[in-house]
XYZ file of C-alpha atoms in Angstrom:
761
model
C -28.940 -26.341 30.530
C -28.900 -30.078 29.803
C -31.714 -29.703 27.291
C -29.929 -26.810 25.620
C -26.725 -28.835 25.281
C -28.598 -31.842 23.911
C -30.350 -29.705 21.283
C -27.077 -28.002 20.348
C -25.434 -31.411 19.954
C -28.317 -32.740 17.858
C -28.303 -29.609 15.710
C -24.575 -29.970 15.152
C -24.968 -33.587 14.044
C -27.856 -32.705 11.732
C -26.265 -29.648 10.154
C -22.595 -30.558 9.980
C -22.187 -28.709 6.694
C -23.527 -25.459 8.078
C -21.333 -25.722 11.166
C -18.305 -26.422 9.020
C -19.146 -23.440 6.839
C -19.425 -21.104 9.864
C -16.055 -22.279 11.160
C -14.512 -21.933 7.713
C -16.051 -18.481 7.190
C -14.747 -17.237 10.528
C -11.329 -18.737 9.858
C -11.210 -17.138 6.408
C -12.181 -13.708 7.674
C -9.775 -13.783 10.631
C -6.998 -15.008 8.332
C -7.836 -12.207 5.899
C -7.628 -9.573 8.624
C -4.347 -11.003 9.929
C -2.888 -10.979 6.417
C -4.096 -7.403 5.937
C -2.379 -6.459 9.213
C 0.811 -8.130 8.038
C 0.656 -6.333 4.696
C 0.105 -3.014 6.452
C 3.137 -3.460 8.686
C 5.239 -4.742 5.800
C 4.475 -1.898 3.427
C 4.199 1.100 5.729
C 7.363 0.445 7.703
C 10.148 -0.494 5.286
C 12.822 0.601 7.733
C 11.529 -1.789 10.404
C 11.473 -4.582 7.829
C 15.119 -3.996 6.937
C 16.116 -3.546 10.575
C 14.482 -6.814 11.591
C 15.812 -8.901 8.724
C 19.344 -7.513 9.059
C 19.458 -7.662 12.868
C 20.359 -4.018 12.713
C 22.421 -2.180 15.291
C 20.597 0.335 17.475
C 23.638 2.610 17.659
C 26.435 3.283 15.146
C 29.424 5.098 16.624
C 32.116 6.669 14.403
C 35.413 7.155 16.172
C 39.029 8.103 15.515
C 41.397 5.271 14.555
C 42.994 5.242 17.996
C 39.770 4.791 19.986
C 39.607 1.593 22.045
C 36.318 0.162 20.847
C 37.058 -3.113 22.621
C 35.544 -1.586 25.759
C 32.076 -1.267 24.231
C 30.890 -4.938 24.448
C 31.191 -4.750 28.252
C 28.730 -1.866 28.563
C 25.447 -2.577 30.334
C 22.641 -3.168 27.877
C 24.846 -4.085 24.900
C 23.737 -7.422 23.499
C 25.877 -7.721 20.349
C 28.558 -5.707 18.584
C 29.095 -5.263 14.853
C 32.642 -4.326 13.957
C 34.715 -2.304 14.463
C 35.198 -1.573 10.763
C 37.905 0.674 9.399
C 36.544 3.604 7.354
C 37.849 6.208 4.934
C 36.173 9.269 3.406
C 36.194 9.293 -0.388
C 34.448 10.798 -3.404
C 33.225 8.520 -6.177
C 31.848 9.353 -9.599
C 29.644 7.421 -11.990
C 28.532 8.712 -15.391
C 29.206 12.298 -14.413
C 27.547 12.114 -10.987
C 29.687 12.544 -7.886
C 28.898 11.594 -4.317
C 30.747 11.745 -1.006
C 30.967 8.277 0.516
C 32.312 6.392 3.482
C 34.355 3.360 2.426
C 33.843 0.731 5.101
C 36.098 -2.301 5.411
C 33.935 -5.406 5.608
C 34.610 -9.153 5.700
C 33.999 -11.388 2.703
C 30.940 -12.789 4.532
C 28.138 -10.434 5.641
C 28.232 -9.884 9.421
C 25.561 -11.419 11.638
C 24.641 -8.075 13.240
C 24.054 -4.998 11.113
C 24.049 -7.190 8.018
C 23.410 -5.383 4.719
C 20.534 -6.983 2.805
C 21.413 -7.528 -0.830
C 18.733 -6.378 -3.271
C 20.749 -7.116 -6.408
C 24.139 -8.529 -7.291
C 26.358 -10.304 -4.770
C 28.479 -9.680 -1.716
C 32.201 -8.935 -1.614
C 34.508 -11.502 -3.151
C 38.253 -12.032 -2.578
C 38.664 -12.752 -6.286
C 37.538 -9.182 -7.084
C 39.794 -7.023 -4.858
C 38.328 -3.736 -6.120
C 34.699 -4.888 -5.761
C 32.289 -2.887 -3.604
C 28.674 -3.031 -2.465
C 26.636 0.189 -2.474
C 23.893 1.203 -0.074
C 20.642 1.378 -2.074
C 19.959 5.130 -1.687
C 23.517 5.890 -2.838
C 23.127 3.518 -5.791
C 19.949 5.326 -6.850
C 21.679 8.703 -6.641
C 24.584 7.442 -8.778
C 22.346 5.390 -11.081
C 24.746 2.567 -10.429
C 24.016 -1.135 -10.652
C 26.060 -4.349 -10.451
C 28.740 -4.385 -13.121
C 29.241 -0.601 -13.236
C 32.582 0.990 -12.401
C 33.107 3.928 -10.069
C 36.068 6.272 -10.248
C 37.830 8.050 -7.376
C 40.004 11.193 -7.556
C 43.192 9.150 -7.168
C 42.506 7.547 -10.533
C 41.668 4.026 -9.366
C 38.324 2.387 -10.125
C 35.897 0.322 -8.075
C 33.618 -2.377 -9.475
C 30.046 -2.493 -8.191
C 29.305 -6.077 -7.159
C 25.982 -5.494 -5.454
C 23.423 -3.120 -3.994
C 22.143 -3.573 -0.440
C 19.584 -2.103 1.946
C 20.704 -0.906 5.350
C 18.850 0.335 8.438
C 21.350 3.159 8.906
C 20.621 6.744 7.902
C 20.407 7.121 4.144
C 22.662 9.029 1.797
C 21.857 12.739 1.606
C 23.828 14.945 -0.825
C 25.730 17.602 1.066
C 24.631 16.269 4.459
C 25.485 12.609 4.948
C 27.890 10.454 2.949
C 26.730 7.212 1.413
C 27.962 3.854 2.643
C 30.186 1.696 0.440
C 31.289 -1.706 1.728
C 34.667 -2.873 0.433
C 37.315 -5.425 1.298
C 39.852 -4.172 3.897
C 42.690 -3.865 1.371
C 40.538 -1.547 -0.786
C 40.078 0.946 2.090
C 42.975 3.454 2.561
C 44.540 3.341 6.013
C 45.456 7.003 6.282
C 43.110 9.784 7.278
C 40.230 7.480 8.163
C 38.517 6.240 11.273
C 36.446 3.348 12.444
C 32.791 2.583 13.044
C 31.176 0.103 15.424
C 27.524 -0.938 15.749
C 25.843 -1.798 19.053
C 22.720 -3.937 19.250
C 20.970 -3.386 22.561
C 18.896 -5.695 24.728
C 16.401 -2.858 25.274
C 16.064 -0.233 22.507
C 14.650 2.234 25.033
C 18.102 2.381 26.658
C 19.644 3.960 23.553
C 20.321 7.389 25.071
C 21.844 5.875 28.199
C 24.100 3.520 26.244
C 25.258 6.369 23.979
C 26.192 8.454 27.008
C 28.110 5.550 28.539
C 29.879 4.812 25.245
C 30.988 8.429 24.810
C 32.213 8.495 28.406
C 34.202 5.274 27.981
C 35.731 6.217 24.624
C 36.203 9.899 25.388
C 34.285 12.734 23.778
C 37.286 13.668 21.643
C 37.455 10.182 20.132
C 33.819 10.094 18.945
C 33.206 11.854 15.643
C 29.598 10.911 14.980
C 26.771 8.909 16.526
C 23.774 7.533 14.634
C 20.812 5.916 16.366
C 18.010 3.695 15.192
C 15.478 6.460 15.917
C 17.186 8.738 13.392
C 17.199 6.097 10.662
C 13.560 5.221 11.299
C 12.435 8.855 11.241
C 14.133 9.435 7.873
C 12.681 6.282 6.306
C 9.143 6.692 7.618
C 8.830 10.222 6.299
C 8.280 8.803 2.785
C 5.484 6.402 3.716
C 2.756 8.738 4.932
C 0.624 8.406 1.822
C 1.165 4.645 1.698
C 0.107 4.337 5.334
C -3.053 6.337 4.700
C -3.984 4.277 1.646
C -3.429 0.941 3.374
C -5.185 2.150 6.518
C -8.217 2.969 4.403
C -8.141 -0.466 2.802
C -7.786 -2.099 6.211
C -10.847 -0.262 7.518
C -12.832 -1.199 4.415
C -11.781 -4.843 4.706
C -12.848 -4.860 8.352
C -16.305 -3.492 7.461
C -16.654 -5.970 4.584
C -15.660 -8.842 6.862
C -18.099 -7.674 9.519
C -20.985 -7.578 7.053
C -20.040 -11.005 5.698
C -20.122 -12.531 9.183
C -23.453 -10.905 10.006
C -24.933 -12.123 6.733
C -23.731 -15.680 7.351
C -25.189 -15.786 10.866
C -28.505 -14.222 9.833
C -28.848 -16.667 6.943
C -28.252 -19.615 9.247
C -30.802 -18.396 11.783
C -33.400 -17.973 9.020
C -32.754 -21.530 7.965
C -33.585 -22.773 11.474
C -36.946 -21.079 11.905
C -38.795 -24.428 11.897
C -36.420 -25.857 14.516
C -36.825 -22.733 16.653
C -40.600 -23.097 16.527
C -40.290 -26.684 17.712
C -38.073 -25.571 20.599
C -40.645 -22.950 21.583
C -43.412 -25.555 21.367
C -41.659 -27.936 23.785
C -41.069 -25.225 26.361
C -37.867 -23.331 25.504
C -38.020 -19.694 26.566
C -36.866 -16.883 24.232
C -33.825 -16.352 26.468
C -32.832 -20.007 26.170
C -33.138 -19.869 22.383
C -30.930 -16.782 22.290
C -28.346 -18.415 24.568
C -28.292 -21.596 22.465
C -27.557 -19.741 19.248
C -25.083 -17.425 20.959
C -23.166 -20.301 22.524
C -23.128 -22.237 19.267
C -21.823 -19.385 17.132
C -19.318 -18.213 19.710
C -17.925 -21.760 19.806
C -17.735 -21.773 15.988
C -16.092 -18.330 16.053
C -13.501 -19.290 18.680
C -12.642 -22.477 16.795
C -12.386 -20.679 13.447
C -10.320 -17.819 14.904
C -7.959 -20.259 16.614
C -7.479 -22.251 13.403
C -6.842 -19.083 11.386
C -4.369 -17.715 13.912
C -2.466 -20.993 14.075
C -2.427 -21.309 10.274
C -1.155 -17.760 9.705
C 1.449 -18.077 12.437
C 2.831 -21.424 11.274
C 2.225 -21.407 7.518
C 1.852 -17.726 6.622
C 5.533 -17.165 5.931
C 5.447 -20.029 3.415
C 2.819 -18.372 1.222
C 4.159 -17.563 -2.244
C 5.033 -14.043 -3.292
C 4.618 -10.826 -1.333
C 2.115 -12.300 1.138
C 4.649 -14.793 2.455
C 7.339 -12.129 2.699
C 4.942 -9.838 4.522
C 3.979 -12.445 7.111
C 7.597 -13.466 7.646
C 8.657 -9.887 8.304
C 5.567 -9.068 10.354
C 6.341 -11.925 12.736
C 9.557 -10.163 13.687
C 8.123 -6.671 14.076
C 7.309 -5.064 17.422
C 3.669 -5.426 18.294
C 3.268 -8.649 16.335
C 2.092 -10.653 19.353
C -0.400 -7.976 20.376
C -1.880 -7.845 16.858
C -1.955 -11.638 16.641
C -4.161 -11.715 19.728
C -6.144 -8.509 19.188
C -7.429 -9.324 15.694
C -8.981 -12.728 16.574
C -10.393 -11.390 19.856
C -11.967 -8.427 18.059
C -13.399 -10.739 15.379
C -14.912 -13.083 17.992
C -16.347 -10.110 19.859
C -18.006 -8.786 16.722
C -19.351 -12.220 15.846
C -20.816 -12.360 19.337
C -22.528 -9.002 18.814
C -23.823 -10.044 15.382
C -25.069 -13.342 16.824
C -26.894 -11.527 19.613
C -28.782 -9.445 17.055
C -29.673 -12.456 14.916
C -30.446 -14.671 17.921
C -32.695 -11.981 19.400
C -34.758 -12.201 16.221
C -34.774 -15.997 16.602
C -36.085 -15.628 20.146
C -39.118 -13.741 18.813
C -40.193 -16.592 16.497
C -43.712 -17.840 17.266
C -44.151 -21.437 18.466
C -46.384 -22.039 15.425
C -44.410 -20.995 12.293
C -46.211 -18.602 10.010
C -45.262 -17.331 6.599
C -44.030 -13.733 6.876
C -46.163 -11.203 5.064
C -43.253 -10.126 2.922
C -42.632 -13.700 1.914
C -46.271 -14.323 1.168
C -46.451 -11.253 -0.972
C -43.356 -12.270 -2.774
C -44.584 -15.742 -3.774
C -46.469 -14.473 -6.787
C -44.726 -13.312 -9.893
C -44.557 -9.606 -10.468
C -46.261 -7.967 -13.420
C -42.884 -7.511 -15.127
C -42.083 -11.205 -14.670
C -45.436 -12.266 -16.075
C -44.914 -9.899 -19.001
C -41.475 -11.389 -19.650
C -42.971 -14.874 -19.732
C -45.577 -13.600 -22.200
C -42.734 -12.418 -24.433
C -41.350 -15.969 -24.401
C -38.312 -15.106 -22.277
C -36.963 -18.442 -20.983
C -38.698 -19.393 -17.766
C -35.438 -20.191 -16.013
C -34.230 -16.605 -16.492
C -37.514 -15.078 -15.313
C -37.782 -17.345 -12.268
C -34.115 -16.829 -11.428
C -34.500 -13.053 -11.570
C -37.642 -13.320 -9.439
C -35.879 -15.444 -6.815
C -33.010 -12.968 -6.649
C -34.997 -9.750 -6.368
C -38.594 -10.645 -5.625
C -38.286 -11.782 -1.998
C -38.300 -8.632 0.139
C -35.417 -6.730 1.697
C -32.835 -9.514 1.762
C -31.785 -8.959 -1.853
C -30.495 -5.378 -1.342
C -28.591 -6.456 1.785
C -26.930 -9.312 -0.109
C -26.012 -6.988 -2.972
C -24.443 -4.487 -0.562
C -22.381 -7.188 1.138
C -21.191 -8.564 -2.215
C -20.522 -5.125 -3.692
C -18.340 -3.801 -0.855
C -15.301 -6.067 -1.492
C -15.620 -5.427 -5.238
C -15.799 -1.675 -4.584
C -12.582 -1.814 -2.545
C -10.909 -3.859 -5.278
C -11.881 -1.117 -7.747
C -10.262 1.473 -5.487
C -7.131 -0.679 -5.199
C -6.888 -1.016 -8.974
C -7.300 2.753 -9.284
C -4.401 3.312 -6.883
C -2.275 0.934 -8.959
C -3.228 2.732 -12.189
C -2.382 6.126 -10.689
C 1.071 4.955 -9.664
C 1.643 3.489 -13.104
C 0.677 6.861 -14.559
C 3.556 8.496 -12.685
C 5.921 6.017 -14.319
C 4.536 5.948 -17.841
C 3.326 9.552 -18.238
C 5.327 11.681 -15.789
C 4.852 14.776 -17.964
C 1.173 14.807 -16.940
C 2.034 14.793 -13.251
C 4.650 17.491 -12.836
C 7.698 15.737 -14.269
C 8.137 16.869 -17.847
C 11.929 16.659 -17.499
C 13.676 13.318 -17.206
C 17.127 14.606 -16.191
C 18.548 17.480 -14.157
C 22.017 18.760 -15.134
C 24.084 20.909 -12.760
C 27.249 22.452 -14.247
C 30.289 23.223 -12.090
C 31.906 26.657 -11.836
C 34.215 26.076 -14.821
C 31.377 26.112 -17.387
C 29.636 29.262 -18.574
C 25.980 29.425 -19.571
C 26.949 29.592 -23.241
C 29.214 26.555 -22.961
C 26.509 24.564 -21.217
C 23.991 25.500 -23.918
C 26.419 24.455 -26.658
C 27.150 21.175 -24.883
C 23.484 20.296 -24.443
C 22.642 21.276 -28.023
C 24.937 18.520 -29.311
C 22.648 15.816 -27.894
C 19.964 14.857 -30.403
C 17.884 13.070 -27.736
C 17.380 16.300 -25.762
C 14.175 18.035 -26.863
C 14.658 21.088 -24.660
C 17.009 22.272 -21.925
C 15.301 24.728 -19.583
C 17.723 26.827 -17.502
C 16.678 27.543 -13.959
C 17.498 27.874 -10.311
C 15.836 27.078 -7.008
C 16.262 29.126 -3.843
C 14.731 29.173 -0.390
C 12.303 32.041 0.113
C 10.686 33.397 3.263
C 6.906 33.478 3.352
C 4.921 36.447 4.716
C 5.527 36.808 8.435
C 9.030 35.332 8.028
C 7.908 32.214 9.897
C 8.867 29.607 7.342
C 10.559 28.940 4.045
C 9.307 27.585 0.758
C 11.029 26.692 -2.505
C 11.036 29.465 -5.116
C 11.802 28.083 -8.554
C 12.674 30.066 -11.637
C 12.612 27.747 -14.618
C 12.478 28.372 -18.340
C 12.142 31.673 -20.154
C 9.208 33.564 -21.607
C 10.295 32.608 -25.119
C 10.641 28.923 -24.141
C 8.558 28.362 -20.987
C 8.780 25.203 -18.929
C 5.691 22.995 -19.461
C 4.287 22.859 -15.939
C 1.369 20.519 -15.351
C -1.524 22.881 -14.677
C -4.465 21.466 -12.716
C -6.243 24.762 -12.161
C -5.952 28.170 -13.827
C -3.537 28.733 -16.719
C 0.217 28.511 -17.458
C 2.684 31.347 -16.930
C 2.486 33.936 -19.724
C 3.582 37.396 -18.591
C 5.704 39.302 -16.133
C 5.462 38.511 -12.397
C 3.225 35.515 -13.087
C 3.717 32.255 -11.249
C 2.122 28.906 -10.519
C 2.144 27.214 -7.129
C 1.658 23.782 -5.632
C -1.236 22.848 -3.402
C 1.004 22.774 -0.345
C 1.940 26.423 -0.833
C -1.672 27.483 -1.381
C -2.621 25.788 1.881
C 0.374 27.226 3.740
C -0.357 30.817 2.738
C -4.152 30.353 2.634
C -4.347 31.832 -0.874
C -6.077 30.854 -4.084
C -5.353 31.045 -7.786
C -5.652 34.684 -8.813
C -4.158 36.111 -5.619
C -0.878 38.012 -5.315
C 1.797 36.773 -2.898
C 4.946 38.388 -1.519
C 8.033 36.327 -0.694
C 11.548 37.379 0.283
C 14.717 36.031 -1.320
C 18.048 37.123 0.167
C 16.475 40.283 1.542
C 14.865 41.169 -1.803
C 11.023 41.116 -1.896
C 9.381 39.335 -4.815
C 5.708 39.970 -5.565
C 4.124 37.332 -7.808
C 0.677 36.830 -9.306
C -0.569 33.244 -8.962
C -2.239 32.413 -12.266
C -2.420 28.639 -11.843
C -2.038 25.621 -9.588
C 0.530 23.114 -10.746
C 0.966 19.460 -9.810
C 4.003 19.580 -7.499
C 5.198 16.195 -6.181
C 8.297 17.711 -4.538
C 8.729 19.486 -1.204
C 5.198 18.672 -0.073
C 3.825 20.967 -2.781
C 5.301 24.022 -1.037
C 6.772 25.326 -4.262
C 6.097 28.512 -6.204
C 7.355 28.482 -9.775
C 7.915 31.337 -12.178
C 10.150 32.002 -15.167
C 13.862 32.670 -14.813
C 13.309 36.020 -16.561
C 10.993 37.168 -13.763
C 13.569 36.413 -11.077
C 16.321 38.133 -13.027
C 14.265 41.304 -13.357
C 14.313 41.591 -9.591
C 17.961 40.497 -9.196
C 20.027 40.693 -12.449
C 22.959 38.907 -10.798
C 21.105 35.602 -10.748
C 22.332 32.935 -13.153
C 21.022 29.417 -13.791
C 22.394 26.701 -11.529
C 20.591 23.790 -13.178
C 19.042 22.693 -16.459
C 15.910 20.581 -16.704
C 16.308 18.284 -19.709
C 13.316 17.007 -21.650
C 14.101 13.959 -23.778
C 12.636 12.264 -26.804
C 9.967 9.706 -25.816
C 12.140 6.797 -26.961
C 15.373 8.111 -25.424
C 17.111 6.170 -22.651
C 17.894 8.550 -19.753
C 20.829 6.408 -18.644
C 22.429 6.520 -22.082
C 21.910 10.279 -22.378
C 23.381 10.769 -18.936
C 26.448 8.691 -19.745
C 27.000 10.536 -23.020
C 26.738 13.930 -21.317
C 29.243 12.821 -18.699
C 31.722 11.815 -21.403
C 31.340 14.917 -23.559
C 31.486 17.314 -20.590
C 34.598 15.757 -19.119
C 32.875 15.377 -15.760
C 31.879 19.056 -15.504
C 28.149 18.271 -15.661
C 26.504 16.526 -12.702
C 23.464 14.786 -14.190
C 20.768 13.140 -12.070
C 17.482 11.478 -12.850
C 14.308 13.167 -11.660
C 12.793 11.328 -8.687
C 9.068 10.609 -8.758
C 6.614 9.993 -5.902
C 6.420 6.352 -6.936
C 9.907 5.844 -5.485
C 8.305 6.052 -2.043
C 5.280 4.000 -3.083
C 7.051 1.135 -4.830
C 5.954 -1.270 -2.100
C 2.319 -0.541 -2.928
C 2.524 -2.393 -6.251
C 3.119 -5.719 -4.590
C 0.842 -4.994 -1.663
C -2.135 -4.230 -3.927
C -2.054 -7.835 -5.116
C -2.166 -9.039 -1.523
C -5.014 -6.676 -0.671
C -7.043 -7.873 -3.649
C -6.486 -11.448 -2.486
C -7.739 -10.599 1.001
C -10.801 -8.786 -0.345
C -11.533 -11.621 -2.772
C -11.499 -14.082 0.141
C -14.005 -11.921 2.032
C -16.174 -11.694 -1.086
C -15.981 -15.468 -1.500
C -17.256 -15.905 2.052
C -20.245 -13.652 1.376
C -20.888 -15.372 -1.954
C -21.019 -18.755 -0.209
C -23.566 -17.326 2.217
C -25.658 -15.976 -0.663
C -25.566 -19.353 -2.426
C -26.693 -21.200 0.700
C -29.481 -18.702 1.321
C -30.716 -18.899 -2.267
C -30.802 -22.692 -2.226
C -32.632 -22.708 1.109
C -35.162 -20.150 -0.137
C -35.752 -22.293 -3.209
C -36.665 -25.394 -1.230
C -40.302 -24.232 -0.930
C -40.463 -23.716 -4.693
C -38.944 -27.055 -5.593
C -42.227 -28.962 -5.620
C -43.959 -26.237 -7.620
C -41.162 -26.091 -10.168
C -41.264 -29.858 -10.618
C -45.036 -29.759 -10.828
C -44.992 -27.336 -13.759
C -42.633 -29.639 -15.615
C -39.176 -28.159 -15.041
C -36.386 -30.690 -15.179
C -33.615 -30.822 -12.529
C -31.301 -29.107 -14.996
C -33.770 -26.259 -15.466
C -34.282 -25.960 -11.699
C -30.521 -25.756 -11.322
C -30.488 -23.008 -13.946
C -33.019 -21.024 -11.881
C -30.706 -20.996 -8.841
C -27.622 -20.263 -10.954
C -29.463 -17.406 -12.660
C -30.501 -15.959 -9.271
C -26.933 -15.899 -7.989
C -25.574 -14.711 -11.331
C -28.044 -11.808 -11.425
C -27.174 -10.885 -7.834
C -23.446 -10.945 -8.592
C -23.976 -8.936 -11.786
C -25.919 -6.190 -10.004
C -23.313 -6.124 -7.204
C -20.467 -5.845 -9.728
C -22.203 -3.055 -11.646
C -22.950 -1.178 -8.431
C -19.361 -1.620 -7.219
C -17.995 -0.267 -10.483
C -20.461 2.625 -10.668
C -19.690 3.701 -7.094
C -16.054 2.598 -6.911
C -14.762 4.662 -9.832
C -15.891 8.076 -8.535
C -15.028 7.081 -4.961
C -11.506 6.067 -5.974
C -11.088 9.287 -7.945
C -12.168 11.350 -4.942
C -10.104 9.414 -2.394
C -6.880 9.532 -4.400
C -7.243 13.226 -5.148
C -8.099 13.891 -1.500
C -5.008 12.055 -0.283
C -2.876 13.868 -2.868
C -4.319 17.143 -1.619
C -3.448 16.358 1.997
C 0.214 15.677 1.219
C 0.580 18.791 -0.937
C 0.672 17.276 -4.426
C -2.811 18.530 -5.143
C -5.921 17.121 -6.758
C -5.825 16.059 -10.384
C -3.534 13.033 -10.185
C -6.149 10.264 -9.926
C -6.397 7.812 -12.787
C -9.124 5.172 -12.929
C -8.457 1.741 -14.468
C -9.262 1.235 -18.157
C -12.832 0.250 -18.927
C -11.637 -3.106 -20.212
C -10.049 -3.956 -16.861
C -13.186 -3.006 -14.963
C -15.322 -5.040 -17.355
C -12.998 -8.017 -16.929
C -13.276 -7.763 -13.140
C -17.071 -7.677 -13.317
C -17.180 -10.583 -15.761
C -14.826 -12.630 -13.598
C -17.009 -11.972 -10.551
C -20.179 -13.090 -12.303
C -18.622 -16.148 -13.935
C -16.997 -17.152 -10.647
C -20.326 -16.875 -8.850
C -22.018 -19.015 -11.495
C -19.287 -21.653 -11.312
C -19.491 -21.869 -7.516
C -23.303 -22.135 -7.596
C -23.591 -24.881 -10.196
C -22.682 -27.915 -8.051
C -24.713 -27.178 -4.878
C -27.681 -26.038 -7.005
C -27.582 -29.290 -8.996
C -27.500 -31.357 -5.793
C -30.466 -29.417 -4.369
C -32.474 -29.845 -7.597
C -32.128 -33.630 -7.409
C -33.414 -33.954 -3.863
C -36.163 -36.508 -3.280
C -39.735 -35.288 -2.919
C -39.905 -36.678 0.616
C -36.910 -34.595 1.652
C -38.487 -31.529 0.112
C -41.769 -32.082 1.907
C -39.961 -32.381 5.251
C -38.055 -29.190 4.551
C -41.170 -27.113 3.965
C -43.422 -28.827 6.476
């Protein structure tokens, strides 16, 4: 043991740079995995992020005005109380859109518990007595933003001062009113109630505390109870696809990190073959050699993991941009401590396994070092290399290419390890491009209409048509309706949509088959095809209000709504089966340069409030967090790639030590020798980038379409990045590799002959 420790200490003193690199590589990889974990929690659980930052209440209890809410703070398990706040039910309108809301009296300073998080604008101000703050889902439904004015039936107006996120249940038209915070004097005192929030010491006691609260207040005094589980369930339903995408990236990053660590350890062991032979010659057994390398690298791994964990925990929240926000929120999420320990422990365990494999190979080294057969065979130039020299190709390029790819099986392994992070970056860029496609070209992804107009009972179909025809920005107004239909077996319901007419059909986005053209023809989303286990060309029978409807599926459409469980036909087809049906909505297609907000406001003015106009929601509303997270993921993957690139540079320089004397003997200058090493790394990076692009583009296309298929949207939505972006990524990878190689290659080329002789002796 003493001899092993002495050799380990001597090796550490002799190879300080390598030891520092191993510690830095481990720290970088562990930090990358911790940041990826933080990004995953930040993006896939927006409700938890809001709940943590706002110190949200676990229970919101709505009561009558006379209820004695002062008894609630004394309940067992109640840690803090928010409120009580006086409330009043009201209806507000903005640009023709109406919504039922709960006006909630709030102080001029946000409360400490259940605090709304402002996303835009400012909080309530005494100098603006009619100012209000809207919950974000309500603001989106009303298309309202700071500075807009809302009207109420009594004739008074409210000024929107800000928009805020809340961990409470979101606004749902016809089901749950939206929350509007206002100063107490702006909330009517008659016909209202009050609401109080309870933050619990143990969230698992929610049901018990609710029962106790209802008992104390009296069942007749409680009008509604909302819990944190309900708010979380509603919010997390929109993040399934985001969770799957980020989970895939996390798995890929873990594999890339694992390969980078294994490559670094294997490269270091190869560089110590001469030292291992000496150890064997002086009496070290293979088991002792294995234990020495294992102990060394485990110590490096533990030190690097500890440094990375401490750095992320103390400095992570101070990182600029989305990464810092993600770490700051992640530190307050449940399970943070477990992840903070599990990720470094798992990384150290894997490094131990990788070291065992590499050290086992070190234990098999002969006491008298011999040149491996593969290496001996690879010392001569290939026929292609000799031919290139005969064609007067610069020697530095030929020798660099030979060093990169003429030395056995290590070159393909290095290329794979370098290509994997670049491949994942290509997939990430493809996900970004697909989301941008939903925003910039929604007509290609099932959203040809920009606005949906719903007339009230006072307008006839003719009057609505005349009203819409006066708007020059409206290209087409497709009448339609949507009803719930029973599927065969009467075990579930789907959305049956009749939209457009045969003379002016609605332009569905067809991914398979053809558009609607004749009687009883329909198109369906992928979710419906999977639900009924049918294919394009089949006939399906659904029931609407007791009336059977038999439809011929002639195409599959891209359906982002309702999980793809939608079957769409023309309004004429539905009327043939039930002549009493009349359109309840109009899908409005606008000119490309038209502003939907301006068109909506103009329709609201000209209709006198009889048209309820909403914007068409897109799937990107639920994936908005992915835009910022993609940048963080690319940063993490780039750090892993940088670690592997550093390993490749060190291995190439070490492999070139045997050739240094020969290169100087044939007259190459230090600058030319440096160019050989730079060319070797540049060629390796170029091949890795080309392979990553060639494999990443089809893989990204398949993965995105597969995920879209699983959530019901259907295949056909994937969009790969432009060729220019992919070329720029490849060029940046190669140029970065060349820049990082230049300095260490130049230092190695200027080594003294005596040092070189000792290295190859």
